[in-house]
């Protein structure tokens, strides 16, 4: 997808410097509980469909719009799976643009549309938890999918989890504390 006008205007002011943006992702499952991933042709990395909300736009509207743009599927957001951020949610593009993002991941169900055939911009694929390890993905994807497929609390040294409808959305516990 082309860069949105508001981000292009910001880039004209800050150049390649780091920009922090909100993002959304859709975790869409098929009947076999495999999650839909998209591969961006520009990076050749896999991720969940999603993107940036428009200025003053709601995150749920953005997840519907960006999933349709990338896959051709119309989705309904069902719940928030988790909120993701940190170094795993950062990228430096080939042109030097630096981006960090806070991603809200929604579980969503398909309500219409039809999956587009792979095109010059995106390739789509449903994968199960075992297949993910063999795919080149953005760094945040493993944490997002861990929260999706294994919502039980993690052990020492693993990402913390807690994404169940009864317990609420997943998030990484705070890593530090304010100075005393």
C-alpha atoms as a PDB file:
ATOM      1  CA  UNK A   1       0.000   0.000   0.000  1.00  0.00           C
ATOM      2  CA  UNK A   2       1.247   3.503  -0.687  1.00  0.00           C
ATOM      3  CA  UNK A   3       2.256   5.687   2.227  1.00  0.00           C
ATOM      4  CA  UNK A   4      -0.757   7.611   3.610  1.00  0.00           C
ATOM      5  CA  UNK A   5      -0.737  11.351   2.928  1.00  0.00           C
ATOM      6  CA  UNK A   6      -0.515  12.288   6.630  1.00  0.00           C
ATOM      7  CA  UNK A   7       2.544  10.056   7.109  1.00  0.00           C
ATOM      8  CA  UNK A   8       4.141  11.423   3.931  1.00  0.00           C
ATOM      9  CA  UNK A   9       3.658  14.988   5.287  1.00  0.00           C
ATOM     10  CA  UNK A  10       5.257  13.948   8.579  1.00  0.00           C
ATOM     11  CA  UNK A  11       8.171  12.288   6.763  1.00  0.00           C
ATOM     12  CA  UNK A  12       8.706  15.529   4.798  1.00  0.00           C
ATOM     13  CA  UNK A  13       9.320  17.223   8.163  1.00  0.00           C
ATOM     14  CA  UNK A  14      11.314  14.560  10.041  1.00  0.00           C
ATOM     15  CA  UNK A  15      13.064  12.763   7.208  1.00  0.00           C
ATOM     16  CA  UNK A  16      14.130   9.218   8.075  1.00  0.00           C
ATOM     17  CA  UNK A  17      14.058   9.840  11.857  1.00  0.00           C
ATOM     18  CA  UNK A  18      12.123   7.507  14.117  1.00  0.00           C
ATOM     19  CA  UNK A  19       8.342   7.901  14.093  1.00  0.00           C
ATOM     20  CA  UNK A  20       6.058   6.173  16.637  1.00  0.00           C
ATOM     21  CA  UNK A  21       2.681   5.125  15.235  1.00  0.00           C
ATOM     22  CA  UNK A  22      -0.393   3.197  16.328  1.00  0.00           C
ATOM     23  CA  UNK A  23      -1.048   0.039  14.305  1.00  0.00           C
ATOM     24  CA  UNK A  24      -3.705  -2.659  14.215  1.00  0.00           C
ATOM     25  CA  UNK A  25      -3.561  -6.326  13.244  1.00  0.00           C
ATOM     26  CA  UNK A  26      -6.288  -8.846  12.445  1.00  0.00           C
ATOM     27  CA  UNK A  27      -5.942 -12.421  13.628  1.00  0.00           C
ATOM     28  CA  UNK A  28      -8.319 -14.258  11.303  1.00  0.00           C
ATOM     29  CA  UNK A  29      -8.752 -18.016  11.677  1.00  0.00           C
ATOM     30  CA  UNK A  30     -10.042 -20.650   9.296  1.00  0.00           C
ATOM     31  CA  UNK A  31     -12.128 -23.701  10.279  1.00  0.00           C
ATOM     32  CA  UNK A  32      -8.924 -25.595  11.207  1.00  0.00           C
ATOM     33  CA  UNK A  33      -7.837 -22.791  13.601  1.00  0.00           C
ATOM     34  CA  UNK A  34      -5.008 -21.693  11.319  1.00  0.00           C
ATOM     35  CA  UNK A  35      -4.271 -17.974  11.325  1.00  0.00           C
ATOM     36  CA  UNK A  36      -4.172 -15.887   8.154  1.00  0.00           C
ATOM     37  CA  UNK A  37      -0.835 -14.205   7.449  1.00  0.00           C
ATOM     38  CA  UNK A  38       0.210 -11.864   4.657  1.00  0.00           C
ATOM     39  CA  UNK A  39       3.630 -11.427   3.125  1.00  0.00           C
ATOM     40  CA  UNK A  40       4.538  -7.930   2.022  1.00  0.00           C
ATOM     41  CA  UNK A  41       6.400  -8.006  -1.285  1.00  0.00           C
ATOM     42  CA  UNK A  42       8.555  -5.028  -0.302  1.00  0.00           C
ATOM     43  CA  UNK A  43      10.068  -6.851   2.709  1.00  0.00           C
ATOM     44  CA  UNK A  44       9.275 -10.522   1.972  1.00  0.00           C
ATOM     45  CA  UNK A  45       8.319 -10.912   5.649  1.00  0.00           C
ATOM     46  CA  UNK A  46       5.106 -12.443   6.982  1.00  0.00           C
ATOM     47  CA  UNK A  47       2.753 -10.725   9.412  1.00  0.00           C
ATOM     48  CA  UNK A  48      -0.926 -10.534  10.301  1.00  0.00           C
ATOM     49  CA  UNK A  49      -3.002  -8.281   8.034  1.00  0.00           C
ATOM     50  CA  UNK A  50      -3.246  -4.755   9.352  1.00  0.00           C
ATOM     51  CA  UNK A  51      -1.894  -1.260   9.253  1.00  0.00           C
ATOM     52  CA  UNK A  52      -2.335   2.280  10.513  1.00  0.00           C
ATOM     53  CA  UNK A  53      -5.578   3.901  11.599  1.00  0.00           C
ATOM     54  CA  UNK A  54      -6.416   7.088   9.728  1.00  0.00           C
ATOM     55  CA  UNK A  55      -6.227  10.335  11.709  1.00  0.00           C
ATOM     56  CA  UNK A  56      -9.185  10.424  14.112  1.00  0.00           C
ATOM     57  CA  UNK A  57     -10.126   6.890  13.015  1.00  0.00           C
ATOM     58  CA  UNK A  58     -11.104   4.101  15.370  1.00  0.00           C
ATOM     59  CA  UNK A  59      -8.796   1.075  15.649  1.00  0.00           C
ATOM     60  CA  UNK A  60     -11.647  -1.364  14.847  1.00  0.00           C
ATOM     61  CA  UNK A  61     -12.418   0.559  11.643  1.00  0.00           C
ATOM     62  CA  UNK A  62      -8.731   0.402  10.711  1.00  0.00           C
ATOM     63  CA  UNK A  63      -8.559  -3.363  11.203  1.00  0.00           C
ATOM     64  CA  UNK A  64     -11.585  -3.845   8.916  1.00  0.00           C
ATOM     65  CA  UNK A  65     -10.197  -1.491   6.250  1.00  0.00           C
ATOM     66  CA  UNK A  66      -6.614  -2.724   6.245  1.00  0.00           C
ATOM     67  CA  UNK A  67      -7.577  -6.413   6.269  1.00  0.00           C
ATOM     68  CA  UNK A  68      -9.784  -5.813   3.228  1.00  0.00           C
ATOM     69  CA  UNK A  69      -7.029  -3.818   1.476  1.00  0.00           C
ATOM     70  CA  UNK A  70      -4.466  -6.585   1.991  1.00  0.00           C
ATOM     71  CA  UNK A  71      -6.635  -9.700   1.572  1.00  0.00           C
ATOM     72  CA  UNK A  72     -10.003  -8.864  -0.028  1.00  0.00           C
ATOM     73  CA  UNK A  73     -11.785 -10.230   3.066  1.00  0.00           C
ATOM     74  CA  UNK A  74     -14.351  -8.281   5.075  1.00  0.00           C
ATOM     75  CA  UNK A  75     -13.919  -8.979   8.786  1.00  0.00           C
ATOM     76  CA  UNK A  76     -15.701  -8.244  12.033  1.00  0.00           C
ATOM     77  CA  UNK A  77     -13.445  -7.562  15.039  1.00  0.00           C
ATOM     78  CA  UNK A  78     -14.472  -9.823  17.940  1.00  0.00           C
ATOM     79  CA  UNK A  79     -12.059  -9.024  20.769  1.00  0.00           C
ATOM     80  CA  UNK A  80      -8.662  -7.571  21.516  1.00  0.00           C
ATOM     81  CA  UNK A  81      -6.066 -10.332  21.759  1.00  0.00           C
ATOM     82  CA  UNK A  82      -3.310  -8.058  22.990  1.00  0.00           C
ATOM     83  CA  UNK A  83      -1.274  -4.884  22.837  1.00  0.00           C
ATOM     84  CA  UNK A  84       2.274  -5.229  21.493  1.00  0.00           C
ATOM     85  CA  UNK A  85       5.245  -2.866  21.514  1.00  0.00           C
ATOM     86  CA  UNK A  86       8.931  -2.614  22.281  1.00  0.00           C
ATOM     87  CA  UNK A  87      11.966  -3.289  20.118  1.00  0.00           C
ATOM     88  CA  UNK A  88      10.127  -6.176  18.436  1.00  0.00           C
ATOM     89  CA  UNK A  89       7.722  -3.590  17.032  1.00  0.00           C
ATOM     90  CA  UNK A  90      10.235  -1.527  15.139  1.00  0.00           C
ATOM     91  CA  UNK A  91      11.557  -1.553  11.609  1.00  0.00           C
ATOM     92  CA  UNK A  92      14.007   0.344   9.437  1.00  0.00           C
ATOM     93  CA  UNK A  93      12.894   0.249   5.816  1.00  0.00           C
ATOM     94  CA  UNK A  94      15.194  -0.035   2.815  1.00  0.00           C
ATOM     95  CA  UNK A  95      14.895   3.720   2.203  1.00  0.00           C
ATOM     96  CA  UNK A  96      16.137   4.419   5.769  1.00  0.00           C
ATOM     97  CA  UNK A  97      12.761   5.370   7.290  1.00  0.00           C
ATOM     98  CA  UNK A  98      12.642   4.281  10.951  1.00  0.00           C
ATOM     99  CA  UNK A  99       9.347   3.246  12.500  1.00  0.00           C
ATOM    100  CA  UNK A 100       8.260   2.041  15.920  1.00  0.00           C
ATOM    101  CA  UNK A 101       4.681   1.066  16.590  1.00  0.00           C
ATOM    102  CA  UNK A 102       2.222  -0.003  19.230  1.00  0.00           C
ATOM    103  CA  UNK A 103       0.034  -2.727  17.719  1.00  0.00           C
ATOM    104  CA  UNK A 104      -3.441  -3.643  18.907  1.00  0.00           C
ATOM    105  CA  UNK A 105      -4.219  -7.167  17.725  1.00  0.00           C
ATOM    106  CA  UNK A 106      -7.878  -8.064  17.219  1.00  0.00           C
ATOM    107  CA  UNK A 107      -9.302 -11.520  16.721  1.00  0.00           C
ATOM    108  CA  UNK A 108     -11.660 -11.140  13.776  1.00  0.00           C
ATOM    109  CA  UNK A 109     -14.023 -13.324  11.784  1.00  0.00           C
ATOM    110  CA  UNK A 110     -14.695 -13.228   8.068  1.00  0.00           C
ATOM    111  CA  UNK A 111     -18.125 -11.820   7.195  1.00  0.00           C
ATOM    112  CA  UNK A 112     -17.732 -11.323   3.456  1.00  0.00           C
ATOM    113  CA  UNK A 113     -15.495 -10.624   0.538  1.00  0.00           C
ATOM    114  CA  UNK A 114     -13.296 -13.161  -1.148  1.00  0.00           C
ATOM    115  CA  UNK A 115      -9.618 -13.765  -0.700  1.00  0.00           C
ATOM    116  CA  UNK A 116      -7.629 -12.118  -3.462  1.00  0.00           C
ATOM    117  CA  UNK A 117      -5.185 -14.143  -5.437  1.00  0.00           C
ATOM    118  CA  UNK A 118      -1.613 -13.285  -4.563  1.00  0.00           C
ATOM    119  CA  UNK A 119      -0.598 -10.092  -6.306  1.00  0.00           C
ATOM    120  CA  UNK A 120       2.416  -7.845  -6.707  1.00  0.00           C
ATOM    121  CA  UNK A 121       1.995  -6.408  -3.192  1.00  0.00           C
ATOM    122  CA  UNK A 122       0.732  -9.239  -0.964  1.00  0.00           C
ATOM    123  CA  UNK A 123       0.711 -13.003  -0.644  1.00  0.00           C
ATOM    124  CA  UNK A 124      -1.683 -14.653   1.831  1.00  0.00           C
ATOM    125  CA  UNK A 125      -1.507 -17.972   3.637  1.00  0.00           C
ATOM    126  CA  UNK A 126      -3.162 -19.724   6.588  1.00  0.00           C
ATOM    127  CA  UNK A 127      -0.657 -21.300   8.982  1.00  0.00           C
ATOM    128  CA  UNK A 128      -0.864 -23.352  12.144  1.00  0.00           C
ATOM    129  CA  UNK A 129       1.340 -22.951  15.199  1.00  0.00           C
ATOM    130  CA  UNK A 130       3.909 -25.498  13.918  1.00  0.00           C
ATOM    131  CA  UNK A 131       4.373 -23.845  10.507  1.00  0.00           C
ATOM    132  CA  UNK A 132       5.140 -20.412  11.885  1.00  0.00           C
ATOM    133  CA  UNK A 133       8.658 -21.272  13.036  1.00  0.00           C
ATOM    134  CA  UNK A 134       9.734 -21.871   9.431  1.00  0.00           C
ATOM    135  CA  UNK A 135       8.455 -18.565   8.076  1.00  0.00           C
ATOM    136  CA  UNK A 136      10.472 -15.337   7.876  1.00  0.00           C
ATOM    137  CA  UNK A 137       8.318 -12.988   9.980  1.00  0.00           C
ATOM    138  CA  UNK A 138       8.551  -9.531  11.468  1.00  0.00           C
ATOM    139  CA  UNK A 139       9.953  -9.807  15.028  1.00  0.00           C
ATOM    140  CA  UNK A 140       6.664  -8.954  16.767  1.00  0.00           C
ATOM    141  CA  UNK A 141       4.774 -11.744  14.995  1.00  0.00           C
ATOM    142  CA  UNK A 142       6.144 -14.566  17.170  1.00  0.00           C
ATOM    143  CA  UNK A 143       5.007 -12.771  20.334  1.00  0.00           C
ATOM    144  CA  UNK A 144       1.606 -11.978  18.818  1.00  0.00           C
ATOM    145  CA  UNK A 145       1.075 -15.558  17.689  1.00  0.00           C
ATOM    146  CA  UNK A 146       2.312 -16.913  21.021  1.00  0.00           C
ATOM    147  CA  UNK A 147      -0.451 -14.916  22.695  1.00  0.00           C
ATOM    148  CA  UNK A 148      -2.908 -16.248  20.122  1.00  0.00           C
ATOM    149  CA  UNK A 149      -2.056 -19.951  20.133  1.00  0.00           C
ATOM    150  CA  UNK A 150      -0.781 -20.380  23.710  1.00  0.00           C
ATOM    151  CA  UNK A 151      -2.662 -17.970  25.963  1.00  0.00           C
ATOM    152  CA  UNK A 152      -1.617 -19.656  29.230  1.00  0.00           C
ATOM    153  CA  UNK A 153       0.919 -17.837  31.411  1.00  0.00           C
ATOM    154  CA  UNK A 154       4.472 -18.391  30.227  1.00  0.00           C
ATOM    155  CA  UNK A 155       7.355 -19.719  32.264  1.00  0.00           C
ATOM    156  CA  UNK A 156      10.510 -17.931  33.328  1.00  0.00           C
ATOM    157  CA  UNK A 157      12.397 -16.359  30.433  1.00  0.00           C
ATOM    158  CA  UNK A 158       9.492 -16.601  27.976  1.00  0.00           C
ATOM    159  CA  UNK A 159       7.123 -13.858  26.893  1.00  0.00           C
ATOM    160  CA  UNK A 160       4.425 -13.376  29.489  1.00  0.00           C
ATOM    161  CA  UNK A 161       0.955 -14.277  28.344  1.00  0.00           C
ATOM    162  CA  UNK A 162      -2.589 -13.929  29.527  1.00  0.00           C
ATOM    163  CA  UNK A 163      -4.791 -13.635  26.445  1.00  0.00           C
ATOM    164  CA  UNK A 164      -8.044 -15.317  27.207  1.00  0.00           C
ATOM    165  CA  UNK A 165     -11.506 -13.813  27.052  1.00  0.00           C
ATOM    166  CA  UNK A 166     -11.863 -14.306  30.816  1.00  0.00           C
ATOM    167  CA  UNK A 167      -8.474 -12.783  31.703  1.00  0.00           C
ATOM    168  CA  UNK A 168      -8.340  -9.948  29.233  1.00  0.00           C
ATOM    169  CA  UNK A 169      -5.896  -8.879  26.571  1.00  0.00           C
ATOM    170  CA  UNK A 170      -2.242  -9.947  26.513  1.00  0.00           C
ATOM    171  CA  UNK A 171       0.497  -7.437  27.250  1.00  0.00           C
ATOM    172  CA  UNK A 172       4.142  -7.709  28.244  1.00  0.00           C
ATOM    173  CA  UNK A 173       4.610  -6.827  31.914  1.00  0.00           C
ATOM    174  CA  UNK A 174       6.498  -3.641  32.707  1.00  0.00           C
ATOM    175  CA  UNK A 175      10.260  -4.170  32.502  1.00  0.00           C
ATOM    176  CA  UNK A 176      11.297  -1.376  34.790  1.00  0.00           C
ATOM    177  CA  UNK A 177      10.174   0.976  37.475  1.00  0.00           C
ATOM    178  CA  UNK A 178      10.393   4.732  37.963  1.00  0.00           C
ATOM    179  CA  UNK A 179      13.459   5.983  39.870  1.00  0.00           C
ATOM    180  CA  UNK A 180      13.053   6.287  43.619  1.00  0.00           C
END
